[in-house]
Tab-separated table of C-alpha atoms and ligand atoms in Angstrom:
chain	number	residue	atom	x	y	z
N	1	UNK	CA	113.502	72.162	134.037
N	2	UNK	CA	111.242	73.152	130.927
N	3	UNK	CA	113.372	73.746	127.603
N	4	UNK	CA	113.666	76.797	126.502
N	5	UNK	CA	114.510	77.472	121.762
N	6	UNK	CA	116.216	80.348	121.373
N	7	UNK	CA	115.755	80.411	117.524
N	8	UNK	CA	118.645	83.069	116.792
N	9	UNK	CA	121.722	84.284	119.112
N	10	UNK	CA	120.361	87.285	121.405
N	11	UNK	CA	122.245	89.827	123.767
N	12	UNK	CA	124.504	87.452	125.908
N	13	UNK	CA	122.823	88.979	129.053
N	14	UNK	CA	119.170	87.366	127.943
N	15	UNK	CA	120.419	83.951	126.879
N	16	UNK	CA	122.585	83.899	130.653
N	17	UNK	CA	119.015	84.700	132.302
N	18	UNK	CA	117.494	82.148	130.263
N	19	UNK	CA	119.986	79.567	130.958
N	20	UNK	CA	119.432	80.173	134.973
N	21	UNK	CA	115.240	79.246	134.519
N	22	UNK	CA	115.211	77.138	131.580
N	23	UNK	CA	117.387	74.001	129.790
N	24	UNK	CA	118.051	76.804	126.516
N	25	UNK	CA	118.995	75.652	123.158
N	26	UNK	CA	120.399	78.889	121.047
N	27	UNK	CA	119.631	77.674	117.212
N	28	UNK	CA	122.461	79.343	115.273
N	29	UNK	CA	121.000	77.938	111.815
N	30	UNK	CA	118.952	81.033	110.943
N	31	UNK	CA	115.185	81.412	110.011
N	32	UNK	CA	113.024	78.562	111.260
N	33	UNK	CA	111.351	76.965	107.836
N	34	UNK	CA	107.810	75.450	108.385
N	35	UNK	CA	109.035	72.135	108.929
N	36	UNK	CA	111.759	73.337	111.484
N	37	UNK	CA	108.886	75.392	113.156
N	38	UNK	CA	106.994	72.266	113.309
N	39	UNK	CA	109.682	70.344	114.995
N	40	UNK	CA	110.555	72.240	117.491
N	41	UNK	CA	107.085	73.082	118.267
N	42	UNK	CA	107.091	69.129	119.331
N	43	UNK	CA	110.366	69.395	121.212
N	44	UNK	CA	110.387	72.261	123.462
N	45	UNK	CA	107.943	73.762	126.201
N	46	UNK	CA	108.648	77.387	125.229
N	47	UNK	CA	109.911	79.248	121.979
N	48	UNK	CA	111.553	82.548	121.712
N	49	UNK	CA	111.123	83.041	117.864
N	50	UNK	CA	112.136	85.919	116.249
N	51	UNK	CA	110.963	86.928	112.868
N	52	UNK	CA	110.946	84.467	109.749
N	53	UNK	CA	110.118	81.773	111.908
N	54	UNK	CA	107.777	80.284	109.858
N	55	UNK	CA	105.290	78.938	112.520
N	56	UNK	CA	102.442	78.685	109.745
N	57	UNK	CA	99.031	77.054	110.394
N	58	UNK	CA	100.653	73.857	108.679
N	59	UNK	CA	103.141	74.355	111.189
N	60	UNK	CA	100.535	74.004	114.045
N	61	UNK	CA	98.896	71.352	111.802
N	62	UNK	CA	102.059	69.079	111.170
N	63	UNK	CA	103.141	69.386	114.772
N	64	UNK	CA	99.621	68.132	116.099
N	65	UNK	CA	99.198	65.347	118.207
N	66	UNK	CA	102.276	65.739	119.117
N	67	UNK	CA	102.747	69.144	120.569
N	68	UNK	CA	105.070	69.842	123.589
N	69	UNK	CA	105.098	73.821	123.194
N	70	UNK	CA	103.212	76.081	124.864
N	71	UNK	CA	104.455	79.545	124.722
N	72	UNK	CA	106.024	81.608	121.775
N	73	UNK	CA	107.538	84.461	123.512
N	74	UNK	CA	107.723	86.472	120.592
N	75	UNK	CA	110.981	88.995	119.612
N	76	UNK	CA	109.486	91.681	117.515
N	77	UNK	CA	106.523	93.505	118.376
N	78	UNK	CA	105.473	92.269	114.694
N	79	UNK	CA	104.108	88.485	114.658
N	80	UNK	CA	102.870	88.427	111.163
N	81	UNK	CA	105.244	84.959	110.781
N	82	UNK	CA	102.959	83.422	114.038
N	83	UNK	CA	99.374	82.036	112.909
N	84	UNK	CA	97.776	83.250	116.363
N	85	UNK	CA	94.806	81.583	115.548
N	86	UNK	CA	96.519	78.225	114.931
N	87	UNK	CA	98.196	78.617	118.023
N	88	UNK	CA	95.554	79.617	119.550
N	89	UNK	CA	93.938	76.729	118.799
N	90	UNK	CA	96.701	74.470	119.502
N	91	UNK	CA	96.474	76.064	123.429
N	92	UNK	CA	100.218	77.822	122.269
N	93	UNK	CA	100.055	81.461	124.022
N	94	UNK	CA	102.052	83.949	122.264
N	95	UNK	CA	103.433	87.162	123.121
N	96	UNK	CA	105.207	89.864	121.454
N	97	UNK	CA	107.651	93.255	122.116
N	98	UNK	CA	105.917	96.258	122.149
N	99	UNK	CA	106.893	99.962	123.004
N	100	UNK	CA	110.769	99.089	123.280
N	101	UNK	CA	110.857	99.150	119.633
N	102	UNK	CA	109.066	102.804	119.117
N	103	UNK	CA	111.431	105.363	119.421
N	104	UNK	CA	114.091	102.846	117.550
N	105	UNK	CA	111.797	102.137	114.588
N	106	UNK	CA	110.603	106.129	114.300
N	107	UNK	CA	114.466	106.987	114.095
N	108	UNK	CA	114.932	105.089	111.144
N	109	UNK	CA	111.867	106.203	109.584
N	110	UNK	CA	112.934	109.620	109.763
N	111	UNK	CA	116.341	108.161	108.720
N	112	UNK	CA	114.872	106.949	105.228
N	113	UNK	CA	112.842	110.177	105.025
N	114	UNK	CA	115.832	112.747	105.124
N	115	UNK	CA	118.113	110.142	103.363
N	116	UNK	CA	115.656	109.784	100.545
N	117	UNK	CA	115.181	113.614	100.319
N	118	UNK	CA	118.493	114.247	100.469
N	119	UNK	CA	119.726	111.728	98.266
N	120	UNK	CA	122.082	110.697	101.275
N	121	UNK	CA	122.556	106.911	99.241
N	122	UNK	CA	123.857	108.645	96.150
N	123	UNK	CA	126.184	111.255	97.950
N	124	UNK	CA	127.739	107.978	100.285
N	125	UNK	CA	128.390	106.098	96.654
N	126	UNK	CA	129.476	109.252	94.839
N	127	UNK	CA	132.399	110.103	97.894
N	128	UNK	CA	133.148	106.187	97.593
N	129	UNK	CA	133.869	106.070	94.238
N	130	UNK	CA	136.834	108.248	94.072
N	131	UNK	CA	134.594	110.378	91.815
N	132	UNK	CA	133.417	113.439	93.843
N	133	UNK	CA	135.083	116.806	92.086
N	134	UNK	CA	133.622	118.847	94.834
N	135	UNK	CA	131.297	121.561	96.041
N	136	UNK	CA	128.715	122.064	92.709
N	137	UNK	CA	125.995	124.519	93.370
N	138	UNK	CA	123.476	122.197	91.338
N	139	UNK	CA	125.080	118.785	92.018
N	140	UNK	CA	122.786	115.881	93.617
N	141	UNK	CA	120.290	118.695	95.229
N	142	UNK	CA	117.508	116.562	96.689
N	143	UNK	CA	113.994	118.369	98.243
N	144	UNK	CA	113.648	120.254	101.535
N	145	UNK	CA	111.696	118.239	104.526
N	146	UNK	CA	110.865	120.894	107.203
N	147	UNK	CA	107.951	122.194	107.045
N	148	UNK	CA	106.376	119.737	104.107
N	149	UNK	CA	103.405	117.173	104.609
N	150	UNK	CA	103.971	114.092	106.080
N	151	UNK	CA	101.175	111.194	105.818
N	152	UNK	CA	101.233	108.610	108.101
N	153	UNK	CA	99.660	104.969	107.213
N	154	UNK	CA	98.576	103.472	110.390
N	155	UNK	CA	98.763	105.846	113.633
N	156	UNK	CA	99.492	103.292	116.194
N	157	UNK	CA	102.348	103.235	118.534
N	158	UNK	CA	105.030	103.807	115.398
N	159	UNK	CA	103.247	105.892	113.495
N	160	UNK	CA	102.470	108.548	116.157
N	161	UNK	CA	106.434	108.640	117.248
N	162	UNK	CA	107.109	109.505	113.535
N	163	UNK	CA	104.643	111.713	113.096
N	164	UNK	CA	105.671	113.333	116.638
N	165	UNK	CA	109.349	114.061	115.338
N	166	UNK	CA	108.207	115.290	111.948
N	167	UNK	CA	106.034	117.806	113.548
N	168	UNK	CA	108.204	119.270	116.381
N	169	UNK	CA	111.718	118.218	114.967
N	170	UNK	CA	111.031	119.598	111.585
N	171	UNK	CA	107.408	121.668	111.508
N	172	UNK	CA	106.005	119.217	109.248
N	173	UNK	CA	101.957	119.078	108.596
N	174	UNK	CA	100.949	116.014	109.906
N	175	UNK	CA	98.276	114.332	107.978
N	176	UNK	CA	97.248	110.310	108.688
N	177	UNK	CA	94.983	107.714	107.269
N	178	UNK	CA	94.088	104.561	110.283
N	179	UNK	CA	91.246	102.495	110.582
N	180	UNK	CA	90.001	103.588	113.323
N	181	UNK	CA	89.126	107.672	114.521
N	182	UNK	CA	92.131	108.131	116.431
N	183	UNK	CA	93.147	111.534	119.040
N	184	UNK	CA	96.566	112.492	119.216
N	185	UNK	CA	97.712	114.908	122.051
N	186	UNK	CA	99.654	117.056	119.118
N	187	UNK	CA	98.072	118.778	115.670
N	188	UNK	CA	97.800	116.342	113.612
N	189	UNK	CA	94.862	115.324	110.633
N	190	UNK	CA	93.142	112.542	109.874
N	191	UNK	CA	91.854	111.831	106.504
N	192	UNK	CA	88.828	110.055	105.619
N	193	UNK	CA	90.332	107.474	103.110
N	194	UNK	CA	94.309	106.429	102.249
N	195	UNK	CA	94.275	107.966	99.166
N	196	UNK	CA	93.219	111.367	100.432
N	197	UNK	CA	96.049	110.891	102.756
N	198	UNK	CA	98.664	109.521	100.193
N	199	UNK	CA	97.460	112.682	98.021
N	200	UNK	CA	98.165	115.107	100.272
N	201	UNK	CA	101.397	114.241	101.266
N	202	UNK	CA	104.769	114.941	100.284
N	203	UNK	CA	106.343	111.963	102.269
N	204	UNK	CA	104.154	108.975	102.599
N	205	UNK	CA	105.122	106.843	105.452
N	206	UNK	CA	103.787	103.177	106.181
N	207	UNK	CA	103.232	102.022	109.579
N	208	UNK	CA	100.248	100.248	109.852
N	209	UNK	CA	101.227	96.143	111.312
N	210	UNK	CA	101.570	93.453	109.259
N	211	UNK	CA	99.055	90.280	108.217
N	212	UNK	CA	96.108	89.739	106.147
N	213	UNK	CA	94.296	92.718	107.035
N	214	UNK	CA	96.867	95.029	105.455
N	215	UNK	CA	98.695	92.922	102.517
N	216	UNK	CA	98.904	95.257	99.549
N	217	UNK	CA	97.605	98.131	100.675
N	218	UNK	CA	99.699	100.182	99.431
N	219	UNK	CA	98.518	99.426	95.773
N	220	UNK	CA	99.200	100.502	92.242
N	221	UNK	CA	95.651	102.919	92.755
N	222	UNK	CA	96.977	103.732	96.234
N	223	UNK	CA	100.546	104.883	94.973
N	224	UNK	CA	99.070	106.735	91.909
N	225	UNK	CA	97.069	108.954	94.310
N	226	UNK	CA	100.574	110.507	95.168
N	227	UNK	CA	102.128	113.076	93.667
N	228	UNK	CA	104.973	112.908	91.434
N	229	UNK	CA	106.960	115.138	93.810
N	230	UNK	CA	106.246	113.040	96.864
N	231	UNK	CA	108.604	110.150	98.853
N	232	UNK	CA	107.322	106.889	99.691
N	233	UNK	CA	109.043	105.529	102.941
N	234	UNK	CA	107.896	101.896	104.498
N	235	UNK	CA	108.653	100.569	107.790
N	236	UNK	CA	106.376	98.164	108.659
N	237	UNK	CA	106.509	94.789	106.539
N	238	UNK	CA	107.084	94.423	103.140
N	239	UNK	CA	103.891	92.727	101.989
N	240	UNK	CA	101.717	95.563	103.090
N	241	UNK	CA	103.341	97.202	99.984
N	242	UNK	CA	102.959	95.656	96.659
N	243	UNK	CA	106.247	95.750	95.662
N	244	UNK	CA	105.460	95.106	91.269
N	245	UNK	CA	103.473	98.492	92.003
N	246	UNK	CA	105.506	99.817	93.417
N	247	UNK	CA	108.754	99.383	91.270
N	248	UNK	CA	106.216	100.750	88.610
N	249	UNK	CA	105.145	103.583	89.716
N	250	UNK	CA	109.284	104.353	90.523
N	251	UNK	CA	110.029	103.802	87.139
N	252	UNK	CA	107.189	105.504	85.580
N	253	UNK	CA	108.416	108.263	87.792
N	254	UNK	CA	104.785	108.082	89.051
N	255	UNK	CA	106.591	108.988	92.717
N	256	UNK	CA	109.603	110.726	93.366
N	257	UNK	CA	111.547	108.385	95.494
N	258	UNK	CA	111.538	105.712	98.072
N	259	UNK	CA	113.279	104.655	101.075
N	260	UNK	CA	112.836	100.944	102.488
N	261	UNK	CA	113.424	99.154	105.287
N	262	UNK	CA	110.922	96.206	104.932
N	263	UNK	CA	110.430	93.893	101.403
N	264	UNK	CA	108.302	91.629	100.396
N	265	UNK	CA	110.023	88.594	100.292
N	266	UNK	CA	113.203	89.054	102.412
N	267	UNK	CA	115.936	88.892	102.705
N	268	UNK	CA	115.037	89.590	98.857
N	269	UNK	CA	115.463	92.639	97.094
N	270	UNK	CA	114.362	93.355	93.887
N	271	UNK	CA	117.048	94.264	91.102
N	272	UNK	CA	115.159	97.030	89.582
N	273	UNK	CA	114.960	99.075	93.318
N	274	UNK	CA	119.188	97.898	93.508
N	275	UNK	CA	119.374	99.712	90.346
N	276	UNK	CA	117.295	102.967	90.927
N	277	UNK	CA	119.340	105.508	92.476
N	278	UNK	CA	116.413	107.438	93.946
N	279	UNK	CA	115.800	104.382	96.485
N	280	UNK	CA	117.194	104.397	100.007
N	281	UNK	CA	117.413	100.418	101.178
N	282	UNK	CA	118.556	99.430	104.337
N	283	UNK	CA	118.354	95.893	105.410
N	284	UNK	CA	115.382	95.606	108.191
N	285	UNK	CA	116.893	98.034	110.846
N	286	UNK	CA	113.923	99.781	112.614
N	287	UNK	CA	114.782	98.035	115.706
N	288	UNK	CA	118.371	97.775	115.135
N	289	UNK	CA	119.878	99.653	118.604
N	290	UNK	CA	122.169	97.613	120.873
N	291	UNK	CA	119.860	99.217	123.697
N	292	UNK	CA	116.398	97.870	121.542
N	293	UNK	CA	117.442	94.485	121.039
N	294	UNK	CA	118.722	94.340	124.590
N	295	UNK	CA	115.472	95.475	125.985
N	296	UNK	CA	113.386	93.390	122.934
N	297	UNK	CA	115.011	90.261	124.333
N	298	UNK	CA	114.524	91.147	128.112
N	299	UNK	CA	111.161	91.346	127.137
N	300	UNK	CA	110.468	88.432	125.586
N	301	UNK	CA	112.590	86.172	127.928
N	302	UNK	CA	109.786	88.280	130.749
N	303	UNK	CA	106.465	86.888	128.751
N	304	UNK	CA	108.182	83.399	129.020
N	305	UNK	CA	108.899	83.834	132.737
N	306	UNK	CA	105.490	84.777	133.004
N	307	UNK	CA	104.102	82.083	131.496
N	308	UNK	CA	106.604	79.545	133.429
N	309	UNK	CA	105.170	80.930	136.873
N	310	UNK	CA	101.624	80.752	135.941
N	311	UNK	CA	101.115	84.154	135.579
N	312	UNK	CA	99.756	85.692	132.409
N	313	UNK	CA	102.168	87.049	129.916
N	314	UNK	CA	102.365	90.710	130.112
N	315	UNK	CA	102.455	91.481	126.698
N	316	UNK	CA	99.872	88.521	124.845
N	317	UNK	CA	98.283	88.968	121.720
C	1	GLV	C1	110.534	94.318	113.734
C	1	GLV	O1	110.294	94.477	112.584
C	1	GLV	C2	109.564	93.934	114.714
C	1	GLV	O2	108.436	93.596	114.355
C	1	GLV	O3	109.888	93.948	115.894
């Protein structure tokens, strides 16, 4: 029987699968550091990592020569914490979890958006605290959402099924900045550059992937295109935001508010966006659905099966 990591606890339903197909070991220690990557890179035939799994190019590196694994089967349709190339190299295939994860991720985006507007955060503390005296005609009022601008960063899978619910859930204009010309089946704009796009909006909304191509993008020039009115919302990965910048242009009131789901260095937050009342944080949730993880893990466990049967893993990067 191959062996099978499991590098966190997944639905029960998944790991019993697993356990039919493979010899599975569950790690219940957390994120995988680069030297745990590296180990168990040499001691099992397959992986199912999950995010913060460090499995670096000195991961690949350190565990050469004596490499056992051949699959990552990937949970998260991000794999910014996977050197491909590395692995690549290493003859590692690696797959991730695409598609499951839209609709999921796009909810919470639109979560951040109305909670930021609506200063959602600061209403939940002020009930909390004992200290609400009630209906005030001018208390906490936060900035209308239908029918604003929305600008999407990166109009991929994500950023479509945001920009989809901002445009026929709340009549939003749809504006986007990606790499490449993109056609969408609803109105939507593209923009020639990001800052045209981050200027234009009144809710900026990152969801380009993660990795080298996009770290920092979002940049003190990008983020002082906005306007002073407008909302920053991320849910892609923290490091395509510079986060310094970003707590800058916050404070400098630069930008009117953000709401997070992503940071830089998790599961790090910064004390000044703890202590700013016009941030909404939540703690990585995009794909946080009993349903998403359920169908995240089925399809990971699926790649691996793949792989185990000679076949091609359905969903390789
Ligand atoms: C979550 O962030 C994922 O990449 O699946």
């Amino acid at each position: 029987m191959k062996t099978l990591l499991i590098t966190r606890p997944i639905a029960e339903a998944v790991i019993d699968q697993a356990r039919e197909l493979f010899d599975v070991t569950v790690s219940e220690t957390g994120a995988l550091d680069e030297a745990a990557a590296e180990q168990a890179l040499q001691s099992y035939d397959a992986i199912l990592p999950t995010l913060g799994d460090l499995f670096s190019a000195q991961a690949f590196a350190g565990a050469a020569g004596n490499m056992r694994c051949k699959m990552l089967g990937n949970f998260g349709v991000g794999y910014n914490h996977i050197d491909v190339a590395a692995a690549k190299q290493a003859g590692v295939l690696v797959s991730n979890t695409p598609d499951v994860l839209t609709d999921a991720t796009a909810d919470i985006a639109m979560t951040l958006i109305l909670a930021t507007a609506r200063r959602a955060g600061e209403g939940e503390r002020l009930v909390r605290s004992g200290n609400w005296g009630g209906f005030g005609p001018k208390d906490l009022l936060g900035t209308h959402v239908t029918g604003k601008t929305v600008g999407i960063v990166g109009m991929g899978r994500i950023g479509q099924a945001i920009a989809r619910r901002c445009h026929f859930g709340f009549g939003m204009n749809v504006v986007f900045y990606n790499r490449s010309a993109k056609t969408v089946d609803f109105p939507a704009t593209q923009l020639p550059t990001l800052a045209d796009t981050m200027g234009a909006a009144d809710f900026v909304v990152v969801a380009t992937p993660g990795g080298a191509a996009t770290t920092h993008l979002i940049d003190s020039a990008a983020l002082s295109a906005m306007k002073p009115s407008s909302i920053f919302v991320n849910i892609s990965r923290g490091e395509v935001v510079d986060e310094p910048a970003l707590v800058a242009a916050l404070e400098a009131g630069q930008i009117a508010g953000a709401g997070l789901d992503v940071y830089e260095n998790e599961p790090v937050v910064p004390d000044a966006l703890k202590a700013m009342d016009h941030c909404v944080l939540l703690p990585h949730l995009g794909s946080a659905t009993v349903e998403t993880r359920q169908a995240m893990g089925q399809m990971a466990l699926d790649n691996i099966i793949a792989w185990s049967n000679g076949n091609a893993p359905a969903q390789s990067v």
